[in-house]
Short mmCIF file of N, CA and C in Angstrom, two decimals:
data_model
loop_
_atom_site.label_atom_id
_atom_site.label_comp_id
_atom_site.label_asym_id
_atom_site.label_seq_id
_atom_site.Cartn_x
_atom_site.Cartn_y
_atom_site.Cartn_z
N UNK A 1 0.84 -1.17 0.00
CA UNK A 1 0.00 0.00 0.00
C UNK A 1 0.88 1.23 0.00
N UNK A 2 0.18 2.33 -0.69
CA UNK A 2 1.12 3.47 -0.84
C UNK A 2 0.93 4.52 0.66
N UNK A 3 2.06 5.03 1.20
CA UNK A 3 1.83 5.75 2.16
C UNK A 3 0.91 6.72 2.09
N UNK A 4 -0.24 6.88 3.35
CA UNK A 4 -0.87 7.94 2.92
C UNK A 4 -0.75 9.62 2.79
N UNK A 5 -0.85 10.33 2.20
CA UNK A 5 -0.32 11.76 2.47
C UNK A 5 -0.49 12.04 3.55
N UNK A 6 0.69 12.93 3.93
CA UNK A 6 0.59 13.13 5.35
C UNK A 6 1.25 12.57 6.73
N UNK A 7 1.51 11.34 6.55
CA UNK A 7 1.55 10.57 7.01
C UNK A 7 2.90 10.42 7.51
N UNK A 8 3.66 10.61 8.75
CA UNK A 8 5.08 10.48 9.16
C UNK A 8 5.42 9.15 9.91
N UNK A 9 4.44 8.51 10.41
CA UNK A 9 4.96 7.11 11.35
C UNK A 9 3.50 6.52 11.21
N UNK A 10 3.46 5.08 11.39
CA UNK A 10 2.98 3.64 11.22
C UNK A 10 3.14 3.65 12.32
N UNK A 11 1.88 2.66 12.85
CA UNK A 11 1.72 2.31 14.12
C UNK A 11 0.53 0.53 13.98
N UNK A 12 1.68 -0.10 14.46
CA UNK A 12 1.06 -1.66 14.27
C UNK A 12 0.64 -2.05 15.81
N UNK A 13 -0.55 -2.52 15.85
CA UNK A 13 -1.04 -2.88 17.29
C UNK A 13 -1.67 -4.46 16.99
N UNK A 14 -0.74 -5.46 18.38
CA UNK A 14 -0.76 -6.56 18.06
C UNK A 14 -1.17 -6.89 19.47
N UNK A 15 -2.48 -8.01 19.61
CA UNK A 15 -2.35 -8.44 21.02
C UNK A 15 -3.51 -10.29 20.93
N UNK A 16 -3.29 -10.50 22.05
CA UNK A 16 -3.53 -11.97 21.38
C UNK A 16 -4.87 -11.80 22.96
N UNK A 17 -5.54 -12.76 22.80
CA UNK A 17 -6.75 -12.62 23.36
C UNK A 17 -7.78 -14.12 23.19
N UNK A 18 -8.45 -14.04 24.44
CA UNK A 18 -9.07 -15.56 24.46
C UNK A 18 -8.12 -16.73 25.46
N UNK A 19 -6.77 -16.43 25.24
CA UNK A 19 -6.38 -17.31 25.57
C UNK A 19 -5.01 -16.64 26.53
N UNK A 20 -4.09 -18.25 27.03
CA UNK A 20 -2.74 -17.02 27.35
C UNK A 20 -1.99 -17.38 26.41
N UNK A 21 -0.68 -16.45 25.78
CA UNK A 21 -0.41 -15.27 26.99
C UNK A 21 -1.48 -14.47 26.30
N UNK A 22 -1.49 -13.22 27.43
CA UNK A 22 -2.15 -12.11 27.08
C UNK A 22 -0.90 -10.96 27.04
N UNK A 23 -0.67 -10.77 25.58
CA UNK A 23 0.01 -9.63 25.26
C UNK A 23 -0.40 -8.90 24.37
N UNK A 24 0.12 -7.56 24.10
CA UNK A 24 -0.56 -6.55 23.71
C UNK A 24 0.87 -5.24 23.12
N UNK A 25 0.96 -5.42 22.69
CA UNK A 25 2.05 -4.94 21.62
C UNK A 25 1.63 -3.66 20.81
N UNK A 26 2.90 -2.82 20.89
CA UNK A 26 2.22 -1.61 19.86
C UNK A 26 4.20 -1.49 19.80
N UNK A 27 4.37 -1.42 17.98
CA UNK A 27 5.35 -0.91 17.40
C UNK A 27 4.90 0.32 16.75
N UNK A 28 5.65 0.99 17.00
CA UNK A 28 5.62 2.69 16.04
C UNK A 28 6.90 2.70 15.27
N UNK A 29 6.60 3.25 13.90
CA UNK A 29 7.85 3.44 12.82
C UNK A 29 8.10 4.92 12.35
N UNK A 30 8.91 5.43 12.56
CA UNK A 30 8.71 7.00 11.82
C UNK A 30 9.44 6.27 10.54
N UNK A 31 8.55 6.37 10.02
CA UNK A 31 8.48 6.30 8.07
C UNK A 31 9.04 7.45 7.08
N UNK A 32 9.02 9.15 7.23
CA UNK A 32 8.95 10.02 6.76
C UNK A 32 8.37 9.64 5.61
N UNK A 33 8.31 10.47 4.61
CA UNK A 33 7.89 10.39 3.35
C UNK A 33 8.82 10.50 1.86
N UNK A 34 7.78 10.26 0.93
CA UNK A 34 8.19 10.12 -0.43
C UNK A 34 9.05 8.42 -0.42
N UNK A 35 9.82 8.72 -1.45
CA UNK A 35 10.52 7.09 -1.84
C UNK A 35 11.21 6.34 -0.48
N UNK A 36 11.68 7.38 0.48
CA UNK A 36 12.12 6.67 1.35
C UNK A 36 11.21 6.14 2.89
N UNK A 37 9.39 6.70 2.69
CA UNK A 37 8.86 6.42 3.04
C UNK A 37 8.35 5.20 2.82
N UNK A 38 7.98 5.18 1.62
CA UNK A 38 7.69 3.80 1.05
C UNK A 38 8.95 2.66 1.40
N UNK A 39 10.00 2.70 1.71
CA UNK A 39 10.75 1.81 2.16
C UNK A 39 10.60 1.48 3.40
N UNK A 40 10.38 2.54 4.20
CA UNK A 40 10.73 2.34 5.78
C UNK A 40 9.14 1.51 5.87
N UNK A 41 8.44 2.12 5.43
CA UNK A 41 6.89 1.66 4.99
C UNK A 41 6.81 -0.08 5.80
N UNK A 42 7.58 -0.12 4.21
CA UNK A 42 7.73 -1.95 3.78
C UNK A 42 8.49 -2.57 4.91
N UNK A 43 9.22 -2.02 5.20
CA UNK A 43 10.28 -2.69 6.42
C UNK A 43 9.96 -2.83 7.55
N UNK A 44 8.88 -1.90 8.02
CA UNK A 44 7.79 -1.86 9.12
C UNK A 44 6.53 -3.27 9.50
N UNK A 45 6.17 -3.14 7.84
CA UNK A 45 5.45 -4.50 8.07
C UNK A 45 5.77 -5.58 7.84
N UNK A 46 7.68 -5.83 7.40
CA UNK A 46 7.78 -6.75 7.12
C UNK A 46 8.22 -7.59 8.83
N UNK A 47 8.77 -6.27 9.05
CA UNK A 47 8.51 -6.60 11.06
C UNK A 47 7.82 -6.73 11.84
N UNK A 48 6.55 -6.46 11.78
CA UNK A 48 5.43 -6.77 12.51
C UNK A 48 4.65 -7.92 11.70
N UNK A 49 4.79 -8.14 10.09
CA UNK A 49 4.73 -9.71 9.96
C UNK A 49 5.30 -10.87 10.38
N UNK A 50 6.45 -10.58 11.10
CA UNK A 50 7.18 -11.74 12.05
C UNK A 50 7.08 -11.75 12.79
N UNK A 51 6.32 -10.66 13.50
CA UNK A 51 6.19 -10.84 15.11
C UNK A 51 5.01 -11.87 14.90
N UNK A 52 3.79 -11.93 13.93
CA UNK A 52 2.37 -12.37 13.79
C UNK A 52 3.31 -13.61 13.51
N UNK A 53 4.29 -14.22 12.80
CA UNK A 53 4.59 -15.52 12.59
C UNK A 53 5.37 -16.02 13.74
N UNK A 54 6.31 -15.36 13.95
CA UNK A 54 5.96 -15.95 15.48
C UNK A 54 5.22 -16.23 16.84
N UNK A 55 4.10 -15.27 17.18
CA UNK A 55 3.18 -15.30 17.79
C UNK A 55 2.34 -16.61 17.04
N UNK A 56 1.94 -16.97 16.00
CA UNK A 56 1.26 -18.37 15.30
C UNK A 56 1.86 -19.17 16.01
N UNK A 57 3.20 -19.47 15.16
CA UNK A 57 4.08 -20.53 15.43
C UNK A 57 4.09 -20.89 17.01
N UNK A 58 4.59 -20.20 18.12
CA UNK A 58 4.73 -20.23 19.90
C UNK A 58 3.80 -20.16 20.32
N UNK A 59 2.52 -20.03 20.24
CA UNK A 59 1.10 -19.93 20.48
C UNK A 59 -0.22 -19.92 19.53
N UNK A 60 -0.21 -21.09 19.10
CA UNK A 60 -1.08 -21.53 17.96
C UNK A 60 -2.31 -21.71 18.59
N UNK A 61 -2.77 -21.47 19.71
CA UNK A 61 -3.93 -21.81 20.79
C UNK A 61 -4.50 -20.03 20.45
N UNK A 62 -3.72 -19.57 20.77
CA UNK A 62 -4.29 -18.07 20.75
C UNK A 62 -4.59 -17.25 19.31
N UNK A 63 -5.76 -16.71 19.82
CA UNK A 63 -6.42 -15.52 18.89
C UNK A 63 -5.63 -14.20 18.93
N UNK A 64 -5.25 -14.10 17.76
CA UNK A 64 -4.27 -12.42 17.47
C UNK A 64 -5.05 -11.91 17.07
N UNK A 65 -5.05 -9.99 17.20
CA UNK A 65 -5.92 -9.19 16.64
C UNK A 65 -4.24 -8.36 16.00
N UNK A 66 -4.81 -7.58 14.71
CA UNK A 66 -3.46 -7.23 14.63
C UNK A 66 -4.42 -5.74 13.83
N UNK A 67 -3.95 -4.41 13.92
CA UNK A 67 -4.22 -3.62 13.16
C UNK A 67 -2.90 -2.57 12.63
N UNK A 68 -3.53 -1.91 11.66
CA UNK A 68 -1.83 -0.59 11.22
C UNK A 68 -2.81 0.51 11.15
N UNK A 69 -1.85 1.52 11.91
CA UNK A 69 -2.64 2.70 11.35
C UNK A 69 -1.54 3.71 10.77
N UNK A 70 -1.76 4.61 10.08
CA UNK A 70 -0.84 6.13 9.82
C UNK A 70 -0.96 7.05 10.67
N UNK A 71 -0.20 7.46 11.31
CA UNK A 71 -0.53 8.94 12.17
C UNK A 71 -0.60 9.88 11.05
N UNK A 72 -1.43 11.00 11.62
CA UNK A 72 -1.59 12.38 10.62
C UNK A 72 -2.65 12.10 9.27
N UNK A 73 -3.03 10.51 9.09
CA UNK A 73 -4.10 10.55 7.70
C UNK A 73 -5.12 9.26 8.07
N UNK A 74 -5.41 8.91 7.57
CA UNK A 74 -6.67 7.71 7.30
C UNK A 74 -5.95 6.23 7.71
N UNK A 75 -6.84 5.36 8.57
CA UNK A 75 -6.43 4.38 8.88
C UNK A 75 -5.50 3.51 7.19
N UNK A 76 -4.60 2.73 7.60
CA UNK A 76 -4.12 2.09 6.27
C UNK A 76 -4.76 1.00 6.07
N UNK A 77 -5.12 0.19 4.97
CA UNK A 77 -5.41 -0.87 4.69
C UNK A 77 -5.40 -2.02 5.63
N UNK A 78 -6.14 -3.02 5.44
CA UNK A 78 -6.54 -4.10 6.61
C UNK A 78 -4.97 -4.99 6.40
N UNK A 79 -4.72 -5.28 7.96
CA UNK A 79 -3.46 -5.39 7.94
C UNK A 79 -3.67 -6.57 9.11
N UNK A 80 -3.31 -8.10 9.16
CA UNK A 80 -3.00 -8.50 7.66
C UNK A 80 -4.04 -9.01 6.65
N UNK A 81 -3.68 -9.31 6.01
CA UNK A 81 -4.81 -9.10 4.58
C UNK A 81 -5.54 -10.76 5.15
N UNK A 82 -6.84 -10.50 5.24
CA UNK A 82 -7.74 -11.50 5.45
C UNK A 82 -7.78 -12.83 5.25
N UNK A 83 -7.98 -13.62 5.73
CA UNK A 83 -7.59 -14.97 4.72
C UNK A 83 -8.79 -15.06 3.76
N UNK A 84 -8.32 -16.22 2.54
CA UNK A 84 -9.16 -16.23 1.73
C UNK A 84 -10.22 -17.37 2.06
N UNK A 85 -11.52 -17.01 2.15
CA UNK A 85 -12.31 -18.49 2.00
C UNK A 85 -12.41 -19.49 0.82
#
């Protein structure tokens, strides 16, 4: 997804629920903008996609909620992308 205008830091909120453990996680990224936003962007979720694969993998019992938002513009795209039925 393209950064939204405006937009200086990503904020991924991860927490698992239903079950234990009960953790609750929030990474923040200052991203800045333009081309090197879009990098820091990508590198952001490619880190908070491993936290979600490891949280699977070490606790496959537990329910993760995971969201991203942009500070300064419009929530970003559903994060992570849904599974398919």
């Amino acid at each position: 997804m393209a950064v939204p205008d405006g937009a200086t830091s990503v904020v991924y909120s991860i927490s698992t629920v239903d079950d234990e453990p009960y953790l609750d996680l929030t990474f923040e990224f200052a991203i800045g903008s333009g081309g090197r936003g879009e990098i820091a962007d990508a590198a952001a979720q490619a880190a908070a996609d491993h936290v979600l694969a490891e949280l699977a993998a070490t606790y496959p019992q537990a329910q993760v909620r995971a969201e991203r938002t942009y500070t300064g513009s419009v929530p970003g795209t559903t994060w992570p992308a849904p599974e398919e039925a």
